[in-house]
Tab-separated table of C-alpha atoms and ligand atoms in Angstrom:
chain	number	residue	atom	x	y	z
A	1	MET	CA	-55.244	48.358	-10.772
A	2	ASP	CA	-55.211	44.698	-11.929
A	3	GLU	CA	-52.931	45.613	-14.792
A	4	LYS	CA	-50.433	47.219	-12.361
A	5	LYS	CA	-50.587	44.185	-10.094
A	6	ASN	CA	-49.918	41.873	-13.052
A	7	LYS	CA	-46.883	43.971	-14.032
A	8	ILE	CA	-45.466	43.704	-10.510
A	9	ILE	CA	-45.919	39.921	-10.535
A	10	LEU	CA	-44.301	39.696	-13.997
A	11	TRP	CA	-41.234	41.739	-12.887
A	12	ALA	CA	-40.924	39.707	-9.679
A	13	TYR	CA	-40.989	36.497	-11.748
A	14	LEU	CA	-38.353	37.827	-14.149
A	15	GLY	CA	-36.192	38.836	-11.168
A	16	VAL	CA	-36.352	35.336	-9.675
A	17	MET	CA	-35.488	33.766	-13.056
A	18	PHE	CA	-32.484	36.118	-13.431
A	19	VAL	CA	-31.103	35.113	-10.040
A	20	PHE	CA	-31.670	31.437	-10.892
A	21	ILE	CA	-29.793	31.782	-14.189
A	22	LEU	CA	-26.913	33.538	-12.383
A	23	VAL	CA	-26.647	30.680	-9.884
A	24	VAL	CA	-26.738	27.988	-12.593
A	25	THR	CA	-24.130	29.861	-14.656
A	26	PHE	CA	-21.814	30.234	-11.647
A	27	VAL	CA	-21.971	26.566	-10.640
A	28	GLY	CA	-21.721	25.334	-14.244
A	29	ASP	CA	-18.676	27.505	-14.887
A	30	ASP	CA	-16.877	26.268	-11.777
A	31	ALA	CA	-17.298	22.563	-12.458
A	32	PRO	CA	-14.712	22.096	-15.243
A	33	HIS	CA	-11.985	23.451	-12.922
A	34	SER	CA	-12.722	21.054	-10.062
A	35	PRO	CA	-10.204	18.262	-9.342
A	36	ALA	CA	-12.952	15.653	-9.688
A	37	ALA	CA	-13.635	16.725	-13.244
A	38	THR	CA	-9.906	16.634	-14.039
A	39	ASP	CA	-9.622	13.160	-12.551
A	40	THR	CA	-12.551	11.943	-14.605
A	41	HIS	CA	-10.946	13.343	-17.721
A	42	ASN	CA	-7.659	11.589	-16.910
A	43	GLU	CA	-9.443	8.321	-16.199
A	44	VAL	CA	-11.344	8.471	-19.467
A	45	ALA	CA	-8.106	9.144	-21.326
A	46	MET	CA	-6.403	6.264	-19.497
A	47	GLU	CA	-9.298	3.928	-20.138
A	48	THR	CA	-9.266	4.685	-23.860
A	49	HIS	CA	-5.520	4.170	-24.062
A	50	ALA	CA	-5.511	1.068	-21.847
A	51	ALA	CA	-8.373	-0.480	-23.779
A	52	SER	CA	-6.295	-0.257	-26.914
A	53	LYS	CA	-3.494	-2.194	-25.196
A	54	GLY	CA	-5.066	-4.333	-22.466
A	55	THR	CA	-1.914	-6.025	-21.183
A	56	VAL	CA	-0.209	-6.100	-17.805
A	57	GLU	CA	2.788	-4.207	-19.176
A	58	ALA	CA	0.513	-1.607	-20.790
A	59	ALA	CA	-1.082	-1.096	-17.376
A	60	ALA	CA	2.342	-0.503	-15.845
A	61	GLU	CA	2.914	2.203	-18.390
A	62	GLU	CA	-0.531	3.697	-17.694
A	63	LYS	CA	0.102	3.763	-13.952
A	64	HIS	CA	3.385	5.549	-14.559
A	65	HIS	CA	1.538	8.129	-16.642
A	66	ALA	CA	-1.156	8.489	-13.994
A	67	LYS	CA	1.483	9.110	-11.327
A	68	ALA	CA	3.138	11.664	-13.597
A	69	GLY	CA	-0.272	13.364	-13.774
A	70	VAL	CA	-0.490	13.479	-9.998
A	71	GLN	CA	2.985	14.962	-9.867
A	72	ALA	CA	2.061	17.603	-12.460
A	73	ASN	CA	-0.941	18.632	-10.355
A	74	GLU	CA	1.183	18.787	-7.220
A	75	THR	CA	3.742	21.086	-8.754
A	76	GLU	CA	0.979	23.657	-9.253
A	77	VAL	CA	0.246	23.795	-5.548
A	78	LEU	CA	3.826	23.138	-4.391
A	79	PRO	CA	5.887	25.679	-6.339
A	80	ALA	CA	8.911	25.119	-4.079
A	81	GLN	CA	9.113	21.476	-5.065
A	82	GLU	CA	11.719	20.673	-7.656
A	83	GLN	CA	10.112	20.302	-11.052
A	84	GLU	CA	13.032	18.767	-12.919
A	85	ASP	CA	13.202	15.044	-13.651
A	86	VAL	CA	9.417	14.815	-13.427
A	87	ALA	CA	9.117	12.285	-16.175
A	88	LYS	CA	12.109	10.278	-14.980
A	89	ASP	CA	11.101	10.037	-11.364
A	90	ALA	CA	7.373	10.638	-11.359
A	91	SER	CA	6.228	7.807	-9.134
A	92	HIS	CA	8.969	8.377	-6.584
A	93	ALA	CA	8.293	12.105	-6.287
A	94	ALA	CA	4.513	11.656	-6.267
A	95	THR	CA	4.832	9.278	-3.370
A	96	THR	CA	7.025	11.548	-1.329
A	97	GLY	CA	4.732	14.471	-2.116
A	98	ASP	CA	1.615	12.537	-1.107
A	99	THR	CA	3.043	11.384	2.182
A	100	ALA	CA	5.091	14.451	3.071
A	101	ALA	CA	2.365	15.983	5.228
A	102	ILE	CA	1.712	12.734	7.065
A	103	GLU	CA	5.425	12.076	7.550
A	104	THR	CA	5.908	15.579	8.916
A	105	GLN	CA	3.114	14.902	11.390
A	106	GLU	CA	4.737	11.598	12.196
A	107	ALA	CA	8.102	13.273	12.748
A	108	HIS	CA	6.416	15.683	15.142
A	109	ALA	CA	4.753	12.791	16.944
A	110	VAL	CA	8.109	11.036	17.309
A	111	ALA	CA	9.710	14.291	18.498
A	112	ASP	CA	6.904	14.776	21.046
A	113	THR	CA	7.387	11.253	22.306
A	114	ALA	CA	11.143	11.738	22.511
A	115	HIS	CA	10.553	14.959	24.396
A	116	GLU	CA	8.490	13.080	26.942
A	117	GLY	CA	11.304	10.543	27.108
A	118	LYS	CA	8.985	7.652	26.279
A	119	ASP	CA	9.939	4.967	23.781
A	120	PRO	CA	6.779	3.959	21.885
A	121	PHE	CA	8.185	0.417	21.594
A	122	GLU	CA	8.608	0.181	25.372
A	123	GLY	CA	6.721	-2.774	26.799
A	124	LYS	CA	6.529	-4.477	23.390
A	125	PRO	CA	8.364	-7.717	22.562
A	126	SER	CA	11.733	-7.289	20.847
A	127	PRO	CA	11.786	-8.001	17.086
A	128	ASP	CA	13.239	-11.484	17.745
A	129	GLU	CA	10.639	-12.202	20.450
A	130	ALA	CA	7.855	-11.127	18.093
A	131	ILE	CA	9.155	-13.437	15.341
A	132	SER	CA	9.307	-16.224	17.915
A	133	LEU	CA	5.644	-15.607	18.860
A	134	LEU	CA	4.664	-15.906	15.185
A	135	LYS	CA	6.735	-19.068	14.669
A	136	LYS	CA	5.316	-20.759	17.782
A	137	GLY	CA	1.764	-19.785	16.806
A	138	ASN	CA	2.253	-21.297	13.349
A	139	GLN	CA	3.664	-24.490	14.897
A	140	ARG	CA	0.519	-24.858	17.044
A	141	PHE	CA	-1.639	-24.260	13.942
A	142	VAL	CA	0.239	-26.818	11.835
A	143	HIS	CA	0.027	-29.476	14.554
A	144	GLY	CA	-3.689	-28.934	15.139
A	145	GLU	CA	-2.973	-27.488	18.575
A	146	SER	CA	-4.201	-23.920	18.095
A	147	ALA	CA	-4.910	-22.220	21.430
A	148	HIS	CA	-6.997	-19.401	19.865
A	149	PRO	CA	-5.524	-16.774	22.201
A	150	HIS	CA	-7.153	-13.359	22.587
A	151	MET	CA	-10.351	-14.491	20.918
A	152	ASN	CA	-12.675	-14.096	23.888
A	153	LEU	CA	-15.086	-11.480	25.227
A	154	ALA	CA	-12.528	-10.123	27.695
A	155	ARG	CA	-10.112	-9.318	24.842
A	156	LEU	CA	-12.936	-7.759	22.851
A	157	LEU	CA	-13.755	-5.424	25.743
A	158	GLN	CA	-10.051	-4.616	26.069
A	159	ALA	CA	-9.858	-3.795	22.343
A	160	GLY	CA	-12.670	-1.304	22.728
A	161	SER	CA	-11.021	0.569	25.565
A	162	GLU	CA	-7.249	0.292	25.034
A	163	ASN	CA	-4.676	1.363	22.430
A	164	GLN	CA	-3.800	-1.379	19.928
A	165	GLY	CA	-0.315	0.162	19.832
A	166	ASP	CA	0.230	-1.206	23.333
A	167	HIS	CA	-0.591	-4.767	22.253
A	168	ALA	CA	-0.118	-5.693	18.581
A	169	TYR	CA	3.264	-7.365	18.046
A	170	ALA	CA	3.433	-7.813	14.254
A	171	THR	CA	2.514	-6.154	10.977
A	172	VAL	CA	1.865	-8.683	8.232
A	173	ILE	CA	1.334	-7.919	4.556
A	174	THR	CA	0.097	-10.902	2.615
A	175	CYS	CA	-2.137	-11.954	-0.269
A	176	SER	CA	-5.936	-11.666	-0.284
A	177	ASP	CA	-6.110	-15.387	-1.139
A	178	SER	CA	-8.788	-17.117	0.973
A	179	ARG	CA	-6.277	-19.854	1.825
A	180	VAL	CA	-4.134	-17.417	3.847
A	181	PRO	CA	-6.199	-16.470	6.938
A	182	VAL	CA	-3.547	-14.535	8.843
A	183	GLU	CA	-4.704	-14.766	12.483
A	184	ALA	CA	-5.496	-18.471	12.039
A	185	ILE	CA	-2.121	-19.482	10.584
A	186	PHE	CA	-0.250	-17.654	13.372
A	187	ASP	CA	-2.755	-18.788	16.033
A	188	ALA	CA	-3.238	-15.162	17.070
A	189	GLY	CA	-6.273	-13.093	17.998
A	190	ILE	CA	-7.727	-9.644	18.520
A	191	MET	CA	-5.166	-6.779	18.771
A	192	ASP	CA	-2.259	-9.130	17.961
A	193	ILE	CA	-1.507	-8.514	14.277
A	194	PHE	CA	-1.839	-5.408	12.077
A	195	VAL	CA	-2.770	-6.946	8.727
A	196	ILE	CA	-2.557	-5.660	5.150
A	197	ARG	CA	-3.996	-7.989	2.519
A	198	VAL	CA	-3.819	-7.327	-1.210
A	199	ALA	CA	-3.646	-9.637	-4.220
A	200	GLY	CA	-0.021	-10.666	-4.732
A	201	ASN	CA	1.064	-8.928	-1.467
A	202	VAL	CA	2.360	-6.009	-3.548
A	203	CYS	CA	3.979	-3.063	-1.758
A	204	ASP	CA	2.491	-0.174	-3.711
A	205	VAL	CA	1.722	3.228	-2.216
A	206	ASP	CA	-1.459	2.324	-0.278
A	207	GLU	CA	0.176	-0.779	1.131
A	208	ARG	CA	3.335	1.126	2.072
A	209	GLY	CA	1.219	3.709	3.869
A	210	SER	CA	-0.545	0.948	5.797
A	211	ILE	CA	2.810	-0.633	6.664
A	212	GLU	CA	4.117	2.723	7.909
A	213	TYR	CA	1.037	3.009	10.102
A	214	GLY	CA	1.600	-0.501	11.476
A	215	LEU	CA	5.255	0.182	12.271
A	216	ALA	CA	5.364	3.857	13.277
A	217	HIS	CA	1.958	4.199	14.968
A	218	VAL	CA	0.926	0.718	16.076
A	219	ASN	CA	4.589	0.204	16.953
A	220	THR	CA	4.837	-3.422	15.910
A	221	PRO	CA	8.442	-4.657	16.209
A	222	VAL	CA	8.275	-6.942	13.172
A	223	LEU	CA	7.021	-6.704	9.592
A	224	VAL	CA	6.403	-9.957	7.730
A	225	VAL	CA	6.085	-9.812	3.946
A	226	LEU	CA	4.261	-13.105	3.458
A	227	GLY	CA	3.896	-14.648	0.012
A	228	HIS	CA	2.263	-18.023	-0.513
A	229	THR	CA	2.453	-21.094	-2.727
A	230	GLN	CA	0.123	-21.282	-5.742
A	231	CYS	CA	-0.340	-17.485	-5.763
A	232	GLY	CA	-2.819	-16.593	-8.526
A	233	ALA	CA	-1.474	-13.071	-8.940
A	234	VAL	CA	2.126	-14.230	-9.498
A	235	THR	CA	0.860	-17.007	-11.788
A	236	ALA	CA	-1.159	-14.554	-13.915
A	237	VAL	CA	1.812	-12.216	-14.301
A	238	THR	CA	4.155	-15.112	-15.129
A	239	GLN	CA	1.763	-16.288	-17.839
A	240	ALA	CA	1.564	-12.730	-19.220
A	241	VAL	CA	5.371	-12.414	-19.280
A	242	LEU	CA	5.587	-15.817	-21.019
A	243	GLY	CA	3.217	-14.457	-23.667
A	244	HIS	CA	0.226	-16.661	-22.958
A	245	GLY	CA	-1.671	-14.531	-20.510
A	246	HIS	CA	-5.410	-14.032	-20.752
A	247	ALA	CA	-7.527	-10.880	-20.676
A	248	LEU	CA	-7.773	-9.343	-17.211
A	249	GLU	CA	-10.493	-7.096	-15.829
A	250	ARG	CA	-10.033	-3.329	-15.927
A	251	ASN	CA	-8.266	-2.797	-12.587
A	252	ILE	CA	-6.221	-5.979	-12.252
A	253	PRO	CA	-3.266	-5.164	-14.574
A	254	ALA	CA	-2.468	-1.969	-12.661
A	255	LEU	CA	-2.671	-3.910	-9.388
A	256	VAL	CA	-0.310	-6.728	-10.355
A	257	ASP	CA	2.185	-4.760	-12.458
A	258	ASN	CA	4.501	-4.510	-9.419
A	259	ILE	CA	5.058	-8.268	-9.818
A	260	ILE	CA	6.523	-8.014	-13.361
A	261	PRO	CA	10.108	-7.166	-12.227
A	262	ALA	CA	10.045	-10.109	-9.789
A	263	VAL	CA	9.020	-12.577	-12.493
A	264	LYS	CA	11.637	-11.236	-14.907
A	265	LYS	CA	14.383	-11.400	-12.279
A	266	ALA	CA	13.443	-14.974	-11.330
A	267	MET	CA	13.652	-15.913	-15.032
A	268	ALA	CA	17.026	-14.174	-15.437
A	269	ASP	CA	18.442	-15.835	-12.292
A	270	HIS	CA	17.214	-19.294	-13.333
A	271	PRO	CA	17.662	-19.599	-17.116
A	272	GLU	CA	17.619	-23.390	-16.719
A	273	ILE	CA	13.979	-23.361	-15.590
A	274	GLN	CA	11.394	-23.359	-18.344
A	275	GLY	CA	7.825	-22.086	-18.519
A	276	GLU	CA	5.577	-21.922	-15.486
A	277	ASP	CA	8.022	-23.958	-13.390
A	278	ILE	CA	9.517	-20.539	-12.570
A	279	ILE	CA	6.440	-19.574	-10.489
A	280	PRO	CA	7.772	-20.724	-7.058
A	281	MET	CA	10.965	-18.686	-7.631
A	282	ALA	CA	8.892	-15.706	-8.805
A	283	ILE	CA	6.771	-15.936	-5.629
A	284	GLU	CA	9.933	-15.703	-3.525
A	285	GLU	CA	11.452	-12.955	-5.673
A	286	ASN	CA	8.182	-10.991	-5.385
A	287	ILE	CA	8.770	-10.828	-1.624
A	288	TRP	CA	12.264	-9.379	-2.095
A	289	THR	CA	11.154	-6.829	-4.695
A	290	GLY	CA	8.313	-5.825	-2.355
A	291	ILE	CA	10.777	-5.265	0.493
A	292	GLU	CA	13.082	-3.282	-1.807
A	293	GLU	CA	10.188	-1.119	-3.003
A	294	LEU	CA	9.145	-0.523	0.599
A	295	PHE	CA	12.661	0.539	1.623
A	296	MET	CA	13.024	2.736	-1.483
A	297	GLU	CA	9.829	4.662	-0.783
A	298	SER	CA	9.557	4.595	3.013
A	299	PRO	CA	12.200	6.533	4.973
A	300	ALA	CA	10.196	5.841	8.154
A	301	THR	CA	10.557	2.075	7.655
A	302	ARG	CA	14.271	2.358	6.852
A	303	ASN	CA	14.870	4.436	9.971
A	304	LEU	CA	12.983	2.062	12.277
A	305	VAL	CA	14.914	-0.933	10.902
A	306	ALA	CA	18.257	0.876	11.080
A	307	ALA	CA	17.506	1.842	14.701
A	308	GLY	CA	16.838	-1.819	15.579
A	309	LYS	CA	13.218	-1.110	16.541
A	310	VAL	CA	11.776	-3.165	13.680
A	311	THR	CA	12.853	-6.273	11.785
A	312	VAL	CA	11.580	-6.910	8.251
A	313	VAL	CA	11.353	-10.562	7.344
A	314	GLY	CA	10.147	-12.394	4.238
A	315	ALA	CA	8.299	-15.707	4.362
A	316	VAL	CA	6.305	-18.073	2.143
A	317	TYR	CA	3.154	-19.775	3.429
A	318	ASP	CA	2.311	-23.221	2.049
A	319	VAL	CA	-1.442	-23.248	1.392
A	320	GLY	CA	-1.610	-27.060	1.443
A	321	GLU	CA	0.618	-27.765	4.444
A	322	GLY	CA	0.013	-24.701	6.665
A	323	THR	CA	3.758	-24.402	7.164
A	324	ILE	CA	5.829	-21.245	6.699
A	325	LYS	CA	9.231	-21.086	5.025
A	326	TRP	CA	11.045	-18.214	6.748
A	327	LEU	CA	13.450	-16.510	4.342
A	328	PRO	CA	16.901	-15.355	5.562
A	329	GLN	CA	16.661	-12.128	7.577
A	330	GLU	CA	20.159	-11.107	6.464
A	331	LYS	CA	18.851	-10.629	2.941
A	332	SER	CA	16.411	-7.910	4.134
A	333	MET	CA	19.370	-6.086	5.696
A	334	GLU	CA	21.385	-6.474	2.471
A	335	ILE	CA	18.480	-4.913	0.551
A	336	LEU	CA	18.325	-2.063	3.086
A	337	LYS	CA	22.057	-1.429	2.645
A	338	LYS	CA	21.679	-1.413	-1.142
A	339	VAL	CA	18.742	1.040	-0.924
A	340	GLU	CA	20.624	3.346	1.482
A	341	GLU	CA	23.298	3.674	-1.213
A	342	ASN	CA	20.720	4.399	-3.920
A	343	PRO	CA	20.432	8.165	-4.659
A	344	ASP	CA	16.902	7.640	-6.037
A	345	LYS	CA	15.416	6.554	-2.693
A	346	ALA	CA	12.701	8.707	-1.132
A	347	VAL	CA	14.214	10.878	1.597
A	348	ILE	CA	11.517	13.297	2.786
A	349	GLU	CA	10.425	12.297	6.273
B	1	LIG	ZN1	-1.826	-14.868	-3.860
């Protein structure tokens, strides 16, 4: 009897082990096909390749490759998408692919609003009025007369219960630099400014997405692309282009590579200026290249500007004076016109 009992226990044990092995085999087999595993593989490959180069320009090349990888993955799940020119136009197509779903949603939202006959910018200041609010706020700040509007408990309670889209009047993208505290320099407060801060105020895909949110969903009538004097990101890239850059941490080259074309253009436009004296021009050029990149990759932004709902303006903040040099608005419109004529611009809404 004991022997029979032992046999039953032994078979039960073997049965449990068999099921366990099946489960482990199933999960283990699935893992290599998961996107996370693919990403890790790509990252390892990138890291190995980048480590062998380690320059800002090498990082630009790596980012291009990474975007091409994203595009390659997308074509598997989006068979209808055109697969030609992948290598040539990888970053452009990847961006449009990434944002297509969101932009479709956005188009529906706009259509819904139009159907209801309500302009989402209704009740907001005009673009010129919004720029005037920013200029006056900066004047108060510079003269030590900040009024600190909308920085009280009443505004806080309002923020918790109302839609920021009914209040915020500007989207500002600027540098992460601690000397550029956005609300302070415009003497603004809670629910006034939709802010994007990133080293070198670059307009890469995450920043463009944030800008689109600020313009199309928070309905701010103005976008300020705000560079600043003594920008460390522009300085680092200038030094790299001049051939005396220093080693940068793993993620920085890919972040600041958008600034390379600005530095090179500033150098080409001002051959009389030598060495790091080009930095102030590069800071200004970085604003224009950022605006061009935004227009190239954001049909939503182009449409809002063309419709007169939004004005895009460049400006440079002086970290020692607190003043802002407002760049000519006409130049933003010239860049928009140039982009509209460019067949390579992103078009999927
Ligand atoms: Zn900076």
